[in-house]
Short mmCIF file of C-alpha atoms and ligand atoms in Angstrom, two decimals:
data_model
loop_
_atom_site.label_atom_id
_atom_site.label_comp_id
_atom_site.label_asym_id
_atom_site.label_seq_id
_atom_site.Cartn_x
_atom_site.Cartn_y
_atom_site.Cartn_z
CA MET H 898 -0.35 0.27 0.04
CA GLU H 899 1.12 3.35 -0.89
CA LYS H 900 1.25 5.63 2.01
CA LEU H 901 0.21 9.28 2.30
CA ARG H 902 3.40 11.35 2.51
CA VAL H 903 3.28 13.48 5.86
CA GLY H 904 5.11 17.20 6.23
CA ILE H 905 5.30 18.03 10.07
CA ILE H 906 5.41 21.84 10.67
CA GLY H 907 6.39 23.21 13.05
CA CYS H 908 9.31 20.31 15.17
CA GLY H 909 8.63 22.25 19.26
CA ASN H 910 6.77 20.41 22.08
CA ILE H 911 3.76 19.64 20.54
CA ALA H 912 5.10 17.98 17.43
CA ASN H 913 7.82 16.18 19.95
CA GLY H 914 5.57 14.75 22.43
CA LYS H 915 1.99 14.27 19.98
CA HIS H 916 2.03 14.48 16.89
CA MET H 917 5.02 12.52 15.61
CA PRO H 918 4.71 9.68 17.94
CA SER H 919 1.54 9.31 16.85
CA ILE H 920 1.43 9.33 12.51
CA ALA H 921 4.52 6.88 13.48
CA GLU H 922 2.20 4.49 14.88
CA ILE H 923 0.23 5.40 12.11
CA LYS H 924 0.02 2.14 9.35
CA GLU H 925 -1.23 4.94 6.51
CA LEU H 926 1.12 7.69 6.62
CA GLU H 927 5.01 8.32 6.46
CA MET H 928 6.18 11.47 7.87
CA VAL H 929 8.91 12.64 4.70
CA ALA H 930 9.61 15.69 5.43
CA PHE H 931 9.85 18.06 8.72
CA CYS H 932 10.73 22.40 8.60
CA ASP H 933 11.34 24.55 11.90
CA ILE H 934 12.47 28.02 11.99
CA ILE H 935 15.45 26.09 13.89
CA PRO H 936 17.40 23.86 11.55
CA GLU H 937 17.90 21.50 14.68
CA ARG H 938 14.73 20.74 16.11
CA ALA H 939 13.76 19.87 12.00
CA GLU H 940 16.86 17.99 11.26
CA ALA H 941 16.68 15.41 15.17
CA ALA H 942 12.89 15.76 13.83
CA ALA H 943 13.18 14.09 10.76
CA LYS H 944 16.43 12.42 11.81
CA LYS H 945 14.37 10.27 14.21
CA TYR H 946 10.54 10.13 12.71
CA GLY H 947 10.88 10.86 8.83
CA THR H 948 11.76 8.30 6.24
CA PRO H 949 14.84 8.05 4.97
CA ASP H 950 14.97 10.78 2.20
CA ALA H 951 13.65 13.13 4.07
CA LYS H 952 13.78 16.73 3.33
CA VAL H 953 13.74 18.93 6.12
CA TYR H 954 12.89 22.88 5.41
CA THR H 955 13.41 26.21 7.57
CA ASP H 956 10.86 27.92 5.66
CA TYR H 957 7.00 26.48 5.35
CA ARG H 958 6.76 27.85 1.78
CA GLU H 959 9.75 25.32 0.29
CA LEU H 960 8.26 22.37 2.08
CA LEU H 961 4.35 23.35 0.40
CA LYS H 962 5.76 23.04 -3.04
CA ASP H 963 6.75 19.11 -2.82
CA GLU H 964 3.82 18.24 -4.68
CA THR H 965 3.53 14.99 -3.75
CA ILE H 966 3.22 15.66 -0.08
CA ASN H 967 -0.51 14.87 0.96
CA ASN H 968 -1.49 16.17 4.29
CA VAL H 969 0.98 18.35 6.77
CA ARG H 970 0.44 19.42 10.40
CA VAL H 971 0.81 23.00 11.61
CA LEU H 972 2.07 22.77 15.32
CA THR H 973 3.83 26.18 14.93
CA HIS H 974 2.42 29.17 18.35
CA ASN H 975 -0.81 30.76 17.48
CA LYS H 976 -0.24 32.94 15.88
CA MET H 977 2.00 31.57 12.60
CA HIS H 978 -1.80 28.81 12.54
CA ALA H 979 -3.90 30.57 10.27
CA GLU H 980 -0.88 32.03 7.31
CA ILE H 981 0.64 28.73 7.35
CA SER H 982 -2.67 26.20 6.61
CA ILE H 983 -4.24 28.80 4.41
CA ALA H 984 -1.11 28.18 2.74
CA ALA H 985 -1.43 25.08 2.72
CA MET H 986 -5.18 24.21 1.86
CA ARG H 987 -4.29 26.84 -1.16
CA ALA H 988 -1.08 24.37 -1.92
CA GLY H 989 -4.20 20.97 -1.93
CA LYS H 990 -2.99 19.65 0.93
CA HIS H 991 -5.17 18.80 4.35
CA VAL H 992 -4.01 20.33 7.44
CA LEU H 993 -4.80 19.14 10.98
CA CYS H 994 -3.69 22.30 12.63
CA GLU H 995 -3.31 22.94 16.49
CA LYS H 996 -5.15 24.78 19.14
CA PRO H 997 -7.12 26.78 18.96
CA MET H 998 -7.92 26.81 15.31
CA ALA H 999 -6.02 30.54 14.86
CA ALA H 1000 -5.16 33.30 17.81
CA ASN H 1001 -8.10 34.79 16.74
CA TYR H 1002 -11.40 35.14 15.30
CA ALA H 1003 -11.22 36.65 11.51
CA ASP H 1004 -8.06 34.08 10.62
CA ALA H 1005 -10.20 31.44 12.08
CA LEU H 1006 -13.37 32.64 9.58
CA GLU H 1007 -10.42 32.77 7.28
CA MET H 1008 -9.13 29.43 7.59
CA CYS H 1009 -12.37 28.40 7.00
CA LYS H 1010 -13.45 29.56 3.90
CA VAL H 1011 -10.58 28.82 2.85
CA GLN H 1012 -11.34 25.14 3.27
CA LYS H 1013 -14.45 25.80 1.20
CA GLU H 1014 -12.73 26.77 -1.13
CA THR H 1015 -10.24 24.29 -1.60
CA GLY H 1016 -12.60 21.82 -0.55
CA VAL H 1017 -9.32 19.74 1.59
CA LEU H 1018 -9.55 18.87 4.78
CA LEU H 1019 -8.73 20.92 7.61
CA THR H 1020 -9.09 19.63 10.88
CA ILE H 1021 -8.18 21.08 14.31
CA GLY H 1022 -6.06 19.51 17.40
CA TYR H 1023 -8.89 18.69 20.41
CA GLN H 1024 -7.31 15.53 21.18
CA HIS H 1025 -9.15 14.91 24.73
CA LYS H 1026 -13.05 14.99 22.34
CA TYR H 1027 -10.78 11.35 21.86
CA ASP H 1028 -11.01 11.02 26.24
CA PRO H 1029 -12.42 7.29 26.72
CA ASP H 1030 -14.86 9.41 29.65
CA VAL H 1031 -16.06 12.04 26.64
CA LEU H 1032 -16.78 9.31 23.85
CA TYR H 1033 -18.68 8.28 26.44
CA ALA H 1034 -20.73 11.19 27.85
CA LYS H 1035 -20.99 11.45 23.88
CA ALA H 1036 -21.98 8.46 23.37
CA GLU H 1037 -25.15 8.41 26.20
CA ALA H 1038 -26.34 12.15 25.10
CA ALA H 1039 -26.28 10.96 21.75
CA LYS H 1040 -28.56 8.59 23.56
CA ASP H 1041 -30.49 11.67 24.92
CA VAL H 1042 -29.55 9.41 28.21
CA PHE H 1043 -29.77 12.93 29.53
CA GLY H 1044 -32.55 15.10 27.70
CA GLU H 1045 -32.78 18.26 27.48
CA MET H 1046 -28.34 20.15 28.33
CA TYR H 1047 -28.66 23.49 29.57
CA TYR H 1048 -26.71 24.07 32.47
CA ALA H 1049 -23.06 22.97 32.64
CA HIS H 1050 -18.61 24.52 33.62
CA ALA H 1051 -16.37 24.03 31.33
CA ASN H 1052 -13.06 24.03 33.09
CA VAL H 1053 -8.93 23.43 33.22
CA VAL H 1054 -7.63 24.72 36.18
CA ARG H 1055 -4.30 25.32 37.12
CA ARG H 1056 -3.18 26.14 40.62
CA ARG H 1057 0.43 26.98 38.86
CA GLY H 1058 1.20 25.65 35.79
CA VAL H 1059 2.76 28.33 33.17
CA PRO H 1060 4.32 27.43 29.78
CA LEU H 1061 7.15 29.46 29.33
CA GLN H 1062 9.23 27.85 26.37
CA GLY H 1063 8.06 29.72 23.17
CA LEU H 1064 5.80 32.63 22.25
CA PHE H 1065 3.37 31.33 25.79
CA LEU H 1066 3.43 34.64 26.72
CA GLN H 1067 3.69 36.69 24.39
CA MET H 1068 0.27 38.47 23.41
CA ASP H 1069 1.18 38.46 20.01
CA GLY H 1070 2.78 35.19 19.07
CA GLN H 1071 -0.24 34.01 21.44
CA GLY H 1072 -3.27 35.89 21.16
CA GLY H 1073 -4.16 35.52 25.15
CA GLY H 1074 -3.05 33.22 27.87
CA ALA H 1075 -4.89 30.08 29.83
CA LEU H 1076 -7.99 31.00 28.22
CA ILE H 1077 -6.95 31.16 24.42
CA ASP H 1078 -4.35 28.00 25.13
CA VAL H 1079 -5.87 25.33 27.71
CA GLY H 1080 -9.93 26.85 28.47
CA THR H 1081 -10.51 26.43 24.79
CA HIS H 1082 -10.14 23.16 24.80
CA ALA H 1083 -12.79 22.96 27.74
CA VAL H 1084 -15.14 24.51 25.97
CA ASP H 1085 -14.49 22.72 22.80
CA THR H 1086 -15.00 19.42 24.95
CA ALA H 1087 -18.08 20.63 26.84
CA LEU H 1088 -19.86 21.48 23.22
CA TYR H 1089 -19.42 18.88 21.49
CA ILE H 1090 -21.51 16.77 24.45
CA MET H 1091 -23.99 19.11 24.74
CA ASN H 1092 -23.43 19.36 20.79
CA ASN H 1093 -24.42 22.25 21.56
CA TYR H 1094 -22.98 25.26 18.64
CA LYS H 1095 -25.63 27.98 19.11
CA PRO H 1096 -23.97 31.08 21.60
CA LYS H 1097 -25.58 33.91 22.35
CA MET H 1098 -24.14 35.85 24.84
CA VAL H 1099 -21.17 35.47 27.35
CA VAL H 1100 -20.18 37.54 29.85
CA GLY H 1101 -16.12 37.13 30.95
CA LYS H 1102 -13.30 38.90 32.74
CA THR H 1103 -9.23 37.63 32.30
CA PHE H 1104 -7.06 38.26 35.04
CA ASP H 1105 -2.94 39.34 35.12
CA LYS H 1106 -2.35 39.37 38.95
CA LEU H 1107 0.20 37.25 40.32
CA LYS H 1108 2.39 38.07 36.95
CA ASN H 1109 4.34 40.65 39.20
CA GLN H 1110 5.75 38.17 42.02
CA THR H 1111 9.01 36.68 41.17
CA GLU H 1112 8.51 34.01 43.55
CA THR H 1113 5.45 31.43 41.74
CA GLY H 1114 5.82 27.75 42.36
CA ASN H 1115 5.97 27.22 38.81
CA PRO H 1116 6.76 23.57 37.85
CA PHE H 1117 8.54 24.95 34.49
CA GLY H 1118 10.49 27.44 36.21
CA ASP H 1119 9.87 30.85 37.42
CA TRP H 1120 8.54 33.40 35.12
CA ASP H 1121 9.65 37.16 34.22
CA PRO H 1122 6.79 39.31 34.15
CA SER H 1123 8.41 42.26 31.36
CA ILE H 1124 8.09 39.14 28.92
CA TYR H 1125 4.80 38.82 30.64
CA GLU H 1126 1.69 39.87 28.90
CA VAL H 1127 -1.06 37.35 28.74
CA GLU H 1128 -3.45 36.58 31.58
CA GLU H 1129 -3.37 34.25 33.81
CA PHE H 1130 -6.83 32.98 34.86
CA ALA H 1131 -9.89 33.89 32.41
CA SER H 1132 -13.33 33.46 33.55
CA ALA H 1133 -16.69 33.38 32.13
CA PHE H 1134 -20.21 33.27 31.52
CA LEU H 1135 -21.98 32.06 28.08
CA GLU H 1136 -25.87 31.65 26.87
CA MET H 1137 -27.07 29.78 23.99
CA GLU H 1138 -29.44 30.29 21.68
CA ASN H 1139 -31.24 28.05 23.43
CA GLY H 1140 -31.10 29.17 27.01
CA ALA H 1141 -28.43 26.41 28.19
CA THR H 1142 -25.46 28.25 29.87
CA LEU H 1143 -21.43 27.29 30.69
CA ILE H 1144 -19.07 29.20 33.45
CA VAL H 1145 -16.07 29.26 31.73
CA GLU H 1146 -12.52 28.67 34.11
CA ALA H 1147 -9.17 29.06 33.26
CA SER H 1148 -6.10 28.88 34.53
CA TRP H 1149 -2.66 29.05 34.39
CA ALA H 1150 -2.18 29.76 38.05
CA LEU H 1151 -4.87 30.74 40.28
CA ASN H 1152 -4.63 30.08 43.94
CA THR H 1153 -7.17 27.48 44.18
CA ARG H 1154 -6.42 23.99 45.58
CA GLU H 1155 -6.82 21.78 42.50
CA GLN H 1156 -4.65 21.91 39.41
CA THR H 1157 -6.82 19.63 36.72
CA GLY H 1158 -6.66 18.95 33.20
CA VAL H 1159 -10.06 19.53 31.31
CA ARG H 1160 -13.16 19.36 33.11
CA TYR H 1161 -16.95 19.61 32.48
CA ARG H 1162 -19.87 19.33 34.44
CA ILE H 1163 -23.11 18.35 32.18
CA CYS H 1164 -27.20 18.82 33.95
CA GLY H 1165 -29.79 17.88 31.64
CA THR H 1166 -33.54 17.31 32.46
CA LYS H 1167 -32.87 13.36 32.93
CA ALA H 1168 -29.84 13.21 34.39
CA GLY H 1169 -26.24 14.86 34.22
CA MET H 1170 -22.52 14.23 34.57
CA ASP H 1171 -18.81 15.05 35.61
CA ASN H 1172 -15.98 14.10 35.62
CA TYR H 1173 -14.49 15.94 38.90
CA ASP H 1174 -12.84 13.17 40.58
CA GLY H 1175 -11.08 12.09 37.98
CA THR H 1176 -13.93 10.19 36.65
CA LEU H 1177 -16.86 10.64 34.04
CA LYS H 1178 -20.53 10.24 36.44
CA ILE H 1179 -23.61 10.10 35.16
CA ASN H 1180 -26.34 11.35 38.11
CA GLY H 1181 -29.32 10.57 37.94
CA ILE H 1182 -32.75 8.87 39.64
CA CYS H 1183 -33.95 5.51 39.05
CA ASN H 1184 -37.38 3.56 40.84
CA ASN H 1185 -37.28 6.87 42.63
CA LYS H 1186 -33.98 7.25 44.27
CA GLN H 1187 -30.51 9.21 43.58
CA TYR H 1188 -27.90 6.80 41.27
CA ILE H 1189 -24.55 7.49 40.24
CA HIS H 1190 -23.38 5.65 37.15
CA GLU H 1191 -19.23 5.18 36.80
CA PRO H 1192 -18.22 3.64 33.47
CA ASN H 1193 -14.89 1.60 34.36
CA PHE H 1194 -12.43 2.65 32.18
CA ASP H 1195 -9.25 0.44 32.68
CA PRO H 1196 -9.39 -2.96 32.15
CA ALA H 1197 -10.22 -4.26 36.13
CA GLY H 1198 -6.32 -5.62 36.50
CA VAL H 1199 -6.27 -7.94 33.59
CA ALA H 1200 -2.69 -8.18 33.45
CA TYR H 1201 -0.56 -7.02 30.20
CA MET H 1202 -4.09 -5.56 28.99
CA ASP H 1203 -3.69 -2.11 28.92
CA THR H 1204 -5.19 0.44 27.58
CA ASN H 1205 -4.91 -0.96 23.61
CA LYS H 1206 -2.28 1.88 21.90
CA ALA H 1207 -5.21 2.33 19.01
CA ASP H 1208 -7.55 4.14 22.17
CA LEU H 1209 -4.92 6.28 22.81
CA PRO H 1210 -6.54 10.22 22.22
CA ARG H 1211 -2.95 11.25 20.27
CA ILE H 1212 -3.57 8.30 18.17
CA LYS H 1213 -6.89 8.15 17.67
CA GLU H 1214 -6.77 11.69 16.29
CA GLN H 1215 -4.58 11.19 13.71
CA GLN H 1216 -6.65 8.13 12.66
CA VAL H 1217 -9.74 9.84 12.44
CA PHE H 1218 -8.04 12.69 10.60
CA THR H 1219 -5.88 9.61 8.09
CA ASP H 1220 -9.47 8.18 7.53
CA ALA H 1221 -11.21 11.38 7.03
CA ILE H 1222 -9.16 11.78 4.15
CA LEU H 1223 -9.23 8.33 2.64
CA GLY H 1224 -13.05 8.18 2.68
CA LYS H 1225 -12.83 5.63 5.49
CA GLY H 1226 -14.94 7.53 7.89
CA GLU H 1227 -15.63 11.74 9.31
CA LEU H 1228 -13.61 14.21 11.04
CA VAL H 1229 -14.91 14.77 14.39
CA THR H 1230 -14.19 18.06 14.54
CA THR H 1231 -15.18 20.30 11.50
CA PRO H 1232 -14.42 23.40 10.84
CA GLU H 1233 -16.95 24.89 11.32
CA THR H 1234 -16.78 23.87 15.23
CA ALA H 1235 -13.45 25.28 15.84
CA LEU H 1236 -14.46 28.18 14.46
CA VAL H 1237 -17.13 28.46 16.98
CA VAL H 1238 -14.88 27.70 20.15
CA SER H 1239 -12.85 30.79 18.50
CA HIS H 1240 -15.43 33.02 18.43
CA ILE H 1241 -16.30 31.93 22.12
CA LEU H 1242 -12.52 32.56 23.22
CA GLU H 1243 -13.20 36.31 21.76
CA GLY H 1244 -16.16 36.95 22.55
CA ILE H 1245 -14.96 36.23 26.43
CA TYR H 1246 -11.80 38.84 25.69
CA GLU H 1247 -14.41 41.51 24.13
CA SER H 1248 -16.60 41.30 27.59
CA ALA H 1249 -13.70 41.74 29.34
CA LYS H 1250 -11.93 44.08 27.32
CA THR H 1251 -15.04 46.76 26.86
CA GLY H 1252 -16.57 45.81 30.44
CA LYS H 1253 -19.91 44.89 28.27
CA PRO H 1254 -21.63 41.67 27.16
CA TYR H 1255 -20.49 40.29 23.71
CA TYR H 1256 -23.22 39.45 21.55
CA PHE H 1257 -22.43 37.32 18.55
CA ASN H 1258 -24.69 38.15 16.21
N1 LIG E 2403 -3.11 19.31 22.63
C1 LIG E 2403 -2.76 20.29 22.40
O1 LIG E 2403 -3.88 19.86 24.49
C2 LIG E 2403 -1.71 20.74 22.75
C3 LIG E 2403 -0.38 21.45 24.09
C4 LIG E 2403 -0.07 21.99 23.67
C5 LIG E 2403 0.68 22.75 22.30
N2 LIG E 2403 -0.60 23.30 21.69
C6 LIG E 2403 -0.38 23.64 20.48
O2 LIG E 2403 0.81 23.56 19.19
C7 LIG E 2403 1.50 24.57 19.36
C8 LIG E 2403 3.32 24.71 19.64
O3 LIG E 2403 3.09 24.53 20.99
P1 LIG E 2403 4.61 23.90 21.05
O4 LIG E 2403 3.94 24.35 22.59
O5 LIG E 2403 4.77 22.92 20.70
O6 LIG E 2403 5.53 25.28 20.79
P2 LIG E 2403 7.01 25.06 20.24
O7 LIG E 2403 7.42 26.92 21.16
O8 LIG E 2403 7.66 24.17 21.81
O9 LIG E 2403 6.79 24.72 19.45
C9 LIG E 2403 6.36 26.19 18.01
C10 LIG E 2403 7.79 25.62 17.37
O10 LIG E 2403 6.82 26.19 15.86
C11 LIG E 2403 8.29 26.42 15.29
N3 LIG E 2403 8.38 27.84 14.12
C12 LIG E 2403 7.90 28.37 15.10
N4 LIG E 2403 7.77 29.32 13.91
C13 LIG E 2403 7.94 28.67 12.31
C14 LIG E 2403 7.32 29.25 11.33
N5 LIG E 2403 7.25 30.35 10.77
N6 LIG E 2403 7.52 27.70 10.62
C15 LIG E 2403 8.16 26.90 11.73
N7 LIG E 2403 8.52 26.83 12.00
C16 LIG E 2403 7.80 27.73 13.07
C17 LIG E 2403 9.20 27.38 17.02
O11 LIG E 2403 10.67 27.17 16.56
C18 LIG E 2403 8.94 26.05 17.02
O12 LIG E 2403 10.12 24.43 17.37
C19 LIG E 2403 0.32 25.88 20.01
O13 LIG E 2403 -0.41 26.87 19.12
C20 LIG E 2403 -0.70 25.14 20.98
O14 LIG E 2403 -1.39 26.50 22.03
C21 LIG E 2403 -1.74 22.26 21.68
#
């Protein structure tokens, strides 16, 4: 079988931690080109993950000239997502771009337009949709186990977890801080389970109260206040067109006891769910009694039965994209749904700036 040829653009943390080791597990793919403005990063990636004749570039436009490349990963800082994804789509490549879709809504909208014009596939790296609890919750929601889902919390709360690599602290490079970086996953996950992509209004606040502190307790090291331009914490109240409400919290640094990944609590007319203590719980009423249903996602102690590799969210993400390219399946994260997430982030930032609610139409 001839493999689909992949180009990697941006060979930093997420390329090494998520994409390249995952693509290496997909039998239909091979990595043939690597680009980074820091040449050693592209060279090291090519050596570790590339085909024997893999090419190395420092200019993504050169990589895109290779007509044999079928699809690319865009894994740079947020600001470059739109420019590179648009150029790649215009060059006829299918694109898996990291989250958030872009550094702002206008850029994300342009990406959607170009996707429609070119007809290639565009998807965004929201891998939490493939977390076992999210898959389960989504399946139950599709069976109407929860009824009308009208109230949700979506959050990622890091007590201390300010990323210091690359351009993470710079407004121009990223378009924001904790909200656009980790909050975007929480919003995406909650909307996905609720299957509700029609926001009406949002009120948001952002904070940078801790940035001048020097004894930070940050596991990645102390941040430098002189280059720290983005928010460390954001909170928001979102109302959807159907009246459902969503409370969003996202922090890189907050004086709270918790330190969490993507969390959600979603309440419906028939039942609710949350993953607040690390596992999915479905809460309902049966025979006039309250019940808590807790699915078991591990192989229950069976020796040598660790999670099947193909089920890992980072690998599923690549397989779903590959299957969609091959016409064997549909994208899970469509450009349209990722665009709504970007619009919500922008609405929160706008509301924080103006001190007024932001309306989506
Ligand atoms: N899905 C997730 O859970 C997740 C987690 C972490 C990061 N991310 C996303 O991944 C993206 C990258 O984050 P990171 O942590 O890997 O950052 P990083 O700084 O470690 O890596 C970015 C790489 O892009 C390179 N680069 C910059 N401009 C370039 C250009 N014009 N052409 C080619 N290469 C260029 C940089 O030199 C760097 O090596 C961000 O958008 C971030 O939001 C997603």
